[in-house]
Amino acid sequence: MSKQFNESLVRYQLPEFESEWGIVHRGIEKESLRVLPSGHISQSSHPLVLGSTLTNPFITTDFSEALLEFITPAYGNIDECLQVLENTHRFTLQNLENDEMLWVASMPCPMGSENEIPIAQYGSSNIGKLKTLYRHGLSNRYGSLMQAIAGIHYNFSMPVSFWQPYQKISGHQGSLQEFQTQKYLHLIRNFHRYSWLLVYLFGASPAACKCFVQGREHSLQELDEHTLYLPYATCLRMGNLGYKSEAQKSLFVCYNELSSYADCLNQAMHTPYAEYEALGQSRDGEYIQINTNLLQLENEFYSTIRPKRNVKDGQRPLQALTEKGIEYIEVRALDLNPYLPLGIDAEQIRFLDTFLLHCLLSESPECHEQEFFEVSSNLALVVEQGRDPKLELQMDGASIRMTQWANELIEDLAHSASMFDHIHGGNNYEKSLAVQAEKVANPELTPSGRILKDMKEGQMSFFEFSMQQSRAHQAYFKNNELSSEVEKMMRDTASASLLKQKEIEAQDSLNFDEFLADWNNT
């Protein structure tokens, strides 16, 4: 047993850590816009060859009919997880018509107006209509442009083989479900404290097309006649240009207890909001939002991380969480990396696992309102100024240079990296940590720094840079055939999903008015 590993056990107050405890399960959800060869958003319906957006477990849509979402199951092996994601991309790109591509950037392609963004359709079942109506509500509340932004969601969980001995080591006397939920909340609180580091290291949206901010107030500078940017920005997707809700700014969502988290969201889902009441639930005889409450659904709450649980058909996510506890967490702070065909790679995943295990095992005091706003301020600063070497953040009410704090964190993360290398053999996790340390020392090595450097040196607009990368990745996926077995599996899954959608549609017993009224009363 190495000295470094022994030091890691001391750091996390663990008497032991067996190899089978650390087989992390991770799944990836990756969004990408379907675009025409011209680089403009596709107006066509979701391709039938990809199956049903309602029921295909691998390929669905997010806000728009053109915003594809690729989903992997949870895997204990990183390479298997990425291989499934690659197969799904390859199957999709080899079957898209009209030479359509996948847009590689998180910030959208050029658009003339919000009307050019087709809202996702999920069929004629009540649940399918509800999903589409929810998206109409998002469009009416926040505008469609914001919803066309793409990202990567990283689902992370630890195995039962970890939770049982960890509960015993911790001396927790309650149920395993209670302990697991408590510790995932522990992870979430620490994640909020340190998520600015992920945004600095992996943020890849320092610029956007001018059309994206049409008619909106902003503080961006002009890079060229088509591109706006900020010189030290890392992740505009996470700032005022991206996912945000003025209405939700009043929400202080507490992650100290699952009950307080659930109560806050439940209250927001049942509290009318004046601006949304002014819109009305319907217009000209057509529904335009699910309801006029602050949140239509749980998923409308914007956050960089979410506690999650797999749900049964017809069950509300919040209900499943409160009844059965947290099963995994979903990280939502990641941009697509335009230099990578999948937008993410094994090296980044190793760092994410290292970071999340550290958040889980480190001390995590309960969060209070003052810290909540301090954390929000730190994130906003790194979003817009992260590569400024003089940037200072707030830690417990005192100023600290961001680079100093980042180096201290990475040094501390060496403990969880050591544990993973001990489990898997080799030093891949240590190497991943070293790569990130280099980014702290040299901001030009970050994705955001590389993008701006390449755009300036190549005299390319954001659009031209994104098109160049999109075409390169399209060629990568189209020039390598899928195996016949994988091709058949993907086609069979798509066909089965279409049949499953028809079954769901045939089972409805209520009309949509009745279904919606029941939904809003639960």
mmCIF file of N, CA and C in Angstrom, residues 216-303:
data_model
loop_
_atom_site.group_PDB
_atom_site.id
_atom_site.type_symbol
_atom_site.label_atom_id
_atom_site.label_comp_id
_atom_site.label_asym_id
_atom_site.label_seq_id
_atom_site.Cartn_x
_atom_site.Cartn_y
_atom_site.Cartn_z
ATOM 1 N N ARG A 216 -31.408 41.972 -26.548
ATOM 2 C CA ARG A 216 -31.181 41.723 -25.124
ATOM 3 C C ARG A 216 -30.033 42.591 -24.618
ATOM 4 N N GLU A 217 -30.142 43.011 -23.365
ATOM 5 C CA GLU A 217 -29.037 43.750 -22.755
ATOM 6 C C GLU A 217 -27.887 42.793 -22.460
ATOM 7 N N HIS A 218 -26.659 43.267 -22.694
ATOM 8 C CA HIS A 218 -25.501 42.415 -22.414
ATOM 9 C C HIS A 218 -24.272 43.289 -22.218
ATOM 10 N N SER A 219 -23.208 42.672 -21.708
ATOM 11 C CA SER A 219 -21.958 43.404 -21.461
ATOM 12 C C SER A 219 -20.828 42.865 -22.334
ATOM 13 N N LEU A 220 -21.175 42.143 -23.399
ATOM 14 C CA LEU A 220 -20.157 41.520 -24.241
ATOM 15 C C LEU A 220 -19.468 42.540 -25.141
ATOM 16 N N GLN A 221 -18.266 42.172 -25.570
ATOM 17 C CA GLN A 221 -17.493 43.013 -26.486
ATOM 18 C C GLN A 221 -17.507 42.398 -27.883
ATOM 19 N N GLU A 222 -17.226 43.217 -28.874
ATOM 20 C CA GLU A 222 -17.219 42.740 -30.258
ATOM 21 C C GLU A 222 -15.848 42.170 -30.600
ATOM 22 N N LEU A 223 -15.831 40.906 -31.037
ATOM 23 C CA LEU A 223 -14.586 40.292 -31.505
ATOM 24 C C LEU A 223 -14.425 40.524 -33.005
ATOM 25 N N ASP A 224 -15.531 40.367 -33.736
ATOM 26 C CA ASP A 224 -15.582 40.706 -35.157
ATOM 27 C C ASP A 224 -17.025 41.069 -35.475
ATOM 28 N N GLU A 225 -17.341 41.280 -36.732
ATOM 29 C CA GLU A 225 -18.672 41.787 -37.063
ATOM 30 C C GLU A 225 -19.786 40.784 -36.771
ATOM 31 N N HIS A 226 -19.429 39.518 -36.552
ATOM 32 C CA HIS A 226 -20.448 38.501 -36.290
ATOM 33 C C HIS A 226 -20.366 37.906 -34.884
ATOM 34 N N THR A 227 -19.319 38.238 -34.120
ATOM 35 C CA THR A 227 -19.037 37.536 -32.862
ATOM 36 C C THR A 227 -18.924 38.493 -31.684
ATOM 37 N N LEU A 228 -19.542 38.103 -30.572
ATOM 38 C CA LEU A 228 -19.386 38.807 -29.303
ATOM 39 C C LEU A 228 -18.672 37.887 -28.318
ATOM 40 N N TYR A 229 -17.915 38.480 -27.398
ATOM 41 C CA TYR A 229 -17.157 37.670 -26.447
ATOM 42 C C TYR A 229 -16.785 38.522 -25.239
ATOM 43 N N LEU A 230 -16.177 37.879 -24.252
ATOM 44 C CA LEU A 230 -15.498 38.589 -23.172
ATOM 45 C C LEU A 230 -14.075 38.048 -23.113
ATOM 46 N N PRO A 231 -13.071 38.903 -22.976
ATOM 47 C CA PRO A 231 -11.676 38.460 -23.110
ATOM 48 C C PRO A 231 -11.252 37.391 -22.117
ATOM 49 N N TYR A 232 -11.840 37.373 -20.906
ATOM 50 C CA TYR A 232 -11.454 36.378 -19.898
ATOM 51 C C TYR A 232 -12.574 35.370 -19.609
ATOM 52 N N ALA A 233 -13.616 35.365 -20.448
ATOM 53 C CA ALA A 233 -14.775 34.494 -20.194
ATOM 54 C C ALA A 233 -14.411 33.023 -20.339
ATOM 55 N N THR A 234 -15.117 32.198 -19.599
ATOM 56 C CA THR A 234 -14.920 30.748 -19.674
ATOM 57 C C THR A 234 -16.169 30.042 -20.183
ATOM 58 N N CYS A 235 -17.328 30.452 -19.679
ATOM 59 C CA CYS A 235 -18.551 29.660 -19.888
ATOM 60 C C CYS A 235 -19.771 30.578 -19.894
ATOM 61 N N LEU A 236 -19.951 31.321 -20.985
ATOM 62 C CA LEU A 236 -21.085 32.245 -21.073
ATOM 63 C C LEU A 236 -22.412 31.506 -20.959
ATOM 64 N N ARG A 237 -22.406 30.240 -21.292
ATOM 65 C CA ARG A 237 -23.614 29.415 -21.155
ATOM 66 C C ARG A 237 -24.158 29.434 -19.728
ATOM 67 N N MET A 238 -23.269 29.557 -18.741
ATOM 68 C CA MET A 238 -23.684 29.527 -17.339
ATOM 69 C C MET A 238 -23.934 30.923 -16.776
ATOM 70 N N GLY A 239 -23.814 31.954 -17.606
ATOM 71 C CA GLY A 239 -23.984 33.323 -17.126
ATOM 72 C C GLY A 239 -25.316 33.915 -17.525
ATOM 73 N N ASN A 240 -25.358 35.244 -17.586
ATOM 74 C CA ASN A 240 -26.608 35.940 -17.895
ATOM 75 C C ASN A 240 -27.123 35.655 -19.293
ATOM 76 N N LEU A 241 -26.230 35.247 -20.202
ATOM 77 C CA LEU A 241 -26.664 34.915 -21.561
ATOM 78 C C LEU A 241 -27.320 33.553 -21.624
ATOM 79 N N GLY A 242 -26.979 32.690 -20.681
ATOM 80 C CA GLY A 242 -27.394 31.304 -20.768
ATOM 81 C C GLY A 242 -28.583 30.972 -19.911
ATOM 82 N N TYR A 243 -28.519 29.806 -19.272
ATOM 83 C CA TYR A 243 -29.629 29.336 -18.450
ATOM 84 C C TYR A 243 -29.802 30.251 -17.250
ATOM 85 N N LYS A 244 -30.870 30.991 -17.227
ATOM 86 C CA LYS A 244 -31.114 31.834 -16.057
ATOM 87 C C LYS A 244 -32.598 32.137 -15.971
ATOM 88 N N SER A 245 -33.020 32.506 -14.795
ATOM 89 C CA SER A 245 -34.415 32.863 -14.575
ATOM 90 C C SER A 245 -34.466 33.939 -13.508
ATOM 91 N N GLU A 246 -34.896 35.122 -13.901
ATOM 92 C CA GLU A 246 -35.044 36.206 -12.929
ATOM 93 C C GLU A 246 -36.031 35.803 -11.840
ATOM 94 N N ALA A 247 -37.084 35.088 -12.239
ATOM 95 C CA ALA A 247 -38.113 34.684 -11.280
ATOM 96 C C ALA A 247 -37.531 33.775 -10.202
ATOM 97 N N GLN A 248 -36.555 32.928 -10.579
ATOM 98 C CA GLN A 248 -36.007 31.960 -9.632
ATOM 99 C C GLN A 248 -34.927 32.547 -8.724
ATOM 100 N N LYS A 249 -34.508 33.784 -8.992
ATOM 101 C CA LYS A 249 -33.461 34.386 -8.161
ATOM 102 C C LYS A 249 -33.891 34.509 -6.704
ATOM 103 N N SER A 250 -35.191 34.561 -6.477
ATOM 104 C CA SER A 250 -35.695 34.701 -5.105
ATOM 105 C C SER A 250 -35.664 33.375 -4.344
ATOM 106 N N LEU A 251 -35.426 32.272 -5.060
ATOM 107 C CA LEU A 251 -35.447 30.956 -4.416
ATOM 108 C C LEU A 251 -34.123 30.676 -3.707
ATOM 109 N N PHE A 252 -34.187 30.453 -2.405
ATOM 110 C CA PHE A 252 -33.023 29.955 -1.676
ATOM 111 C C PHE A 252 -33.275 28.472 -1.438
ATOM 112 N N VAL A 253 -32.741 27.660 -2.338
ATOM 113 C CA VAL A 253 -32.970 26.219 -2.255
ATOM 114 C C VAL A 253 -31.929 25.618 -1.326
ATOM 115 N N CYS A 254 -32.407 24.987 -0.281
ATOM 116 C CA CYS A 254 -31.536 24.469 0.776
ATOM 117 C C CYS A 254 -31.229 22.993 0.535
ATOM 118 N N TYR A 255 -29.936 22.650 0.559
ATOM 119 C CA TYR A 255 -29.511 21.264 0.363
ATOM 120 C C TYR A 255 -29.022 20.638 1.671
ATOM 121 N N ASN A 256 -29.456 21.197 2.803
ATOM 122 C CA ASN A 256 -29.039 20.631 4.087
ATOM 123 C C ASN A 256 -29.810 19.363 4.414
ATOM 124 N N GLU A 257 -31.082 19.331 4.029
ATOM 125 C CA GLU A 257 -31.935 18.161 4.243
ATOM 126 C C GLU A 257 -32.758 17.932 2.984
ATOM 127 N N LEU A 258 -33.042 16.680 2.670
ATOM 128 C CA LEU A 258 -33.865 16.393 1.496
ATOM 129 C C LEU A 258 -35.252 16.994 1.654
ATOM 130 N N SER A 259 -35.778 16.976 2.875
ATOM 131 C CA SER A 259 -37.129 17.498 3.109
ATOM 132 C C SER A 259 -37.204 18.991 2.805
ATOM 133 N N SER A 260 -36.164 19.757 3.193
ATOM 134 C CA SER A 260 -36.191 21.203 2.934
ATOM 135 C C SER A 260 -36.039 21.490 1.443
ATOM 136 N N TYR A 261 -35.221 20.692 0.752
ATOM 137 C CA TYR A 261 -35.079 20.829 -0.705
ATOM 138 C C TYR A 261 -36.413 20.554 -1.392
ATOM 139 N N ALA A 262 -37.050 19.454 -1.002
ATOM 140 C CA ALA A 262 -38.327 19.073 -1.614
ATOM 141 C C ALA A 262 -39.411 20.097 -1.301
ATOM 142 N N ASP A 263 -39.436 20.588 -0.067
ATOM 143 C CA ASP A 263 -40.452 21.582 0.319
ATOM 144 C C ASP A 263 -40.321 22.853 -0.509
ATOM 145 N N CYS A 264 -39.078 23.285 -0.736
ATOM 146 C CA CYS A 264 -38.847 24.514 -1.501
ATOM 147 C C CYS A 264 -39.350 24.364 -2.936
ATOM 148 N N LEU A 265 -38.990 23.248 -3.577
ATOM 149 C CA LEU A 265 -39.436 23.040 -4.956
ATOM 150 C C LEU A 265 -40.940 22.822 -5.023
ATOM 151 N N ASN A 266 -41.470 22.095 -4.057
ATOM 152 C CA ASN A 266 -42.908 21.834 -4.037
ATOM 153 C C ASN A 266 -43.697 23.133 -3.896
ATOM 154 N N GLN A 267 -43.203 24.009 -3.038
ATOM 155 C CA GLN A 267 -43.866 25.298 -2.863
ATOM 156 C C GLN A 267 -43.811 26.108 -4.161
ATOM 157 N N ALA A 268 -42.652 26.092 -4.830
ATOM 158 C CA ALA A 268 -42.506 26.842 -6.087
ATOM 159 C C ALA A 268 -43.419 26.288 -7.177
ATOM 160 N N MET A 269 -43.692 24.979 -7.123
ATOM 161 C CA MET A 269 -44.579 24.367 -8.124
ATOM 162 C C MET A 269 -46.051 24.626 -7.837
ATOM 163 N N HIS A 270 -46.357 25.166 -6.668
ATOM 164 C CA HIS A 270 -47.755 25.406 -6.302
ATOM 165 C C HIS A 270 -48.020 26.866 -5.929
ATOM 166 N N THR A 271 -47.056 27.745 -6.249
ATOM 167 C CA THR A 271 -47.216 29.168 -5.948
ATOM 168 C C THR A 271 -47.378 29.953 -7.243
ATOM 169 N N PRO A 272 -48.537 30.581 -7.466
ATOM 170 C CA PRO A 272 -48.726 31.387 -8.682
ATOM 171 C C PRO A 272 -47.711 32.524 -8.737
ATOM 172 N N TYR A 273 -47.257 32.835 -9.942
ATOM 173 C CA TYR A 273 -46.283 33.910 -10.148
ATOM 174 C C TYR A 273 -46.917 34.940 -11.077
ATOM 175 N N ALA A 274 -46.925 36.201 -10.633
ATOM 176 C CA ALA A 274 -47.712 37.244 -11.310
ATOM 177 C C ALA A 274 -47.416 37.342 -12.808
ATOM 178 N N GLU A 275 -46.149 37.313 -13.165
ATOM 179 C CA GLU A 275 -45.781 37.460 -14.578
ATOM 180 C C GLU A 275 -46.338 36.315 -15.422
ATOM 181 N N TYR A 276 -46.343 35.101 -14.849
ATOM 182 C CA TYR A 276 -46.843 33.948 -15.597
ATOM 183 C C TYR A 276 -48.368 33.896 -15.584
ATOM 184 N N GLU A 277 -48.960 34.446 -14.523
ATOM 185 C CA GLU A 277 -50.417 34.570 -14.499
ATOM 186 C C GLU A 277 -50.881 35.557 -15.570
ATOM 187 N N ALA A 278 -50.083 36.596 -15.794
ATOM 188 C CA ALA A 278 -50.428 37.578 -16.830
ATOM 189 C C ALA A 278 -50.402 36.939 -18.218
ATOM 190 N N LEU A 279 -49.507 35.968 -18.414
ATOM 191 C CA LEU A 279 -49.473 35.241 -19.687
ATOM 192 C C LEU A 279 -50.726 34.400 -19.873
ATOM 193 N N GLY A 280 -51.199 33.820 -18.759
ATOM 194 C CA GLY A 280 -52.345 32.921 -18.810
ATOM 195 C C GLY A 280 -51.918 31.499 -19.126
ATOM 196 N N GLN A 281 -52.756 30.552 -18.747
ATOM 197 C CA GLN A 281 -52.447 29.147 -19.038
ATOM 198 C C GLN A 281 -52.730 28.813 -20.498
ATOM 199 N N SER A 282 -53.668 29.528 -21.092
ATOM 200 C CA SER A 282 -54.015 29.272 -22.490
ATOM 201 C C SER A 282 -54.228 30.587 -23.226
ATOM 202 N N ARG A 283 -54.170 30.482 -24.546
ATOM 203 C CA ARG A 283 -54.382 31.650 -25.405
ATOM 204 C C ARG A 283 -55.073 31.176 -26.684
ATOM 205 N N ASP A 284 -56.172 31.848 -27.030
ATOM 206 C CA ASP A 284 -56.935 31.487 -28.242
ATOM 207 C C ASP A 284 -57.311 30.006 -28.251
ATOM 208 N N GLY A 285 -57.676 29.506 -27.065
ATOM 209 C CA GLY A 285 -58.136 28.124 -26.977
ATOM 210 C C GLY A 285 -57.041 27.080 -26.962
ATOM 211 N N GLU A 286 -55.764 27.499 -26.913
ATOM 212 C CA GLU A 286 -54.633 26.560 -26.889
ATOM 213 C C GLU A 286 -53.821 26.781 -25.616
ATOM 214 N N TYR A 287 -53.429 25.677 -24.972
ATOM 215 C CA TYR A 287 -52.560 25.796 -23.797
ATOM 216 C C TYR A 287 -51.200 26.370 -24.210
ATOM 217 N N ILE A 288 -50.673 27.282 -23.385
ATOM 218 C CA ILE A 288 -49.344 27.837 -23.664
ATOM 219 C C ILE A 288 -48.347 27.548 -22.535
ATOM 220 N N GLN A 289 -48.825 27.004 -21.418
ATOM 221 C CA GLN A 289 -47.944 26.542 -20.344
ATOM 222 C C GLN A 289 -48.740 25.575 -19.467
ATOM 223 N N ILE A 290 -48.039 24.744 -18.717
ATOM 224 C CA ILE A 290 -48.712 23.729 -17.893
ATOM 225 C C ILE A 290 -49.556 24.386 -16.819
ATOM 226 N N ASN A 291 -49.020 25.436 -16.209
ATOM 227 C CA ASN A 291 -49.729 26.200 -15.183
ATOM 228 C C ASN A 291 -49.064 27.570 -15.081
ATOM 229 N N THR A 292 -49.531 28.388 -14.180
ATOM 230 C CA THR A 292 -48.970 29.745 -14.038
ATOM 231 C C THR A 292 -48.138 29.882 -12.766
ATOM 232 N N ASN A 293 -47.666 28.763 -12.242
ATOM 233 C CA ASN A 293 -46.862 28.779 -11.018
ATOM 234 C C ASN A 293 -45.402 29.130 -11.314
ATOM 235 N N LEU A 294 -44.649 29.419 -10.266
ATOM 236 C CA LEU A 294 -43.244 29.787 -10.415
ATOM 237 C C LEU A 294 -42.478 28.713 -11.182
ATOM 238 N N LEU A 295 -42.757 27.449 -10.888
ATOM 239 C CA LEU A 295 -42.207 26.330 -11.648
ATOM 240 C C LEU A 295 -43.359 25.515 -12.215
ATOM 241 N N GLN A 296 -43.313 25.201 -13.508
ATOM 242 C CA GLN A 296 -44.318 24.298 -14.073
ATOM 243 C C GLN A 296 -44.087 22.871 -13.565
ATOM 244 N N LEU A 297 -42.810 22.475 -13.559
ATOM 245 C CA LEU A 297 -42.370 21.143 -13.134
ATOM 246 C C LEU A 297 -41.073 21.279 -12.338
ATOM 247 N N GLU A 298 -40.675 20.189 -11.691
ATOM 248 C CA GLU A 298 -39.412 20.179 -10.945
ATOM 249 C C GLU A 298 -38.234 20.562 -11.838
ATOM 250 N N ASN A 299 -38.242 20.046 -13.072
ATOM 251 C CA ASN A 299 -37.095 20.230 -13.963
ATOM 252 C C ASN A 299 -36.874 21.673 -14.390
ATOM 253 N N GLU A 300 -37.849 22.535 -14.154
ATOM 254 C CA GLU A 300 -37.691 23.932 -14.553
ATOM 255 C C GLU A 300 -36.726 24.680 -13.633
ATOM 256 N N PHE A 301 -36.473 24.128 -12.463
ATOM 257 C CA PHE A 301 -35.533 24.766 -11.539
ATOM 258 C C PHE A 301 -34.117 24.626 -12.090
ATOM 259 N N TYR A 302 -33.468 25.769 -12.332
ATOM 260 C CA TYR A 302 -32.126 25.768 -12.904
ATOM 261 C C TYR A 302 -31.091 25.607 -11.798
ATOM 262 N N SER A 303 -30.208 24.627 -11.978
ATOM 263 C CA SER A 303 -29.163 24.383 -10.991
ATOM 264 C C SER A 303 -27.987 23.708 -11.675
#
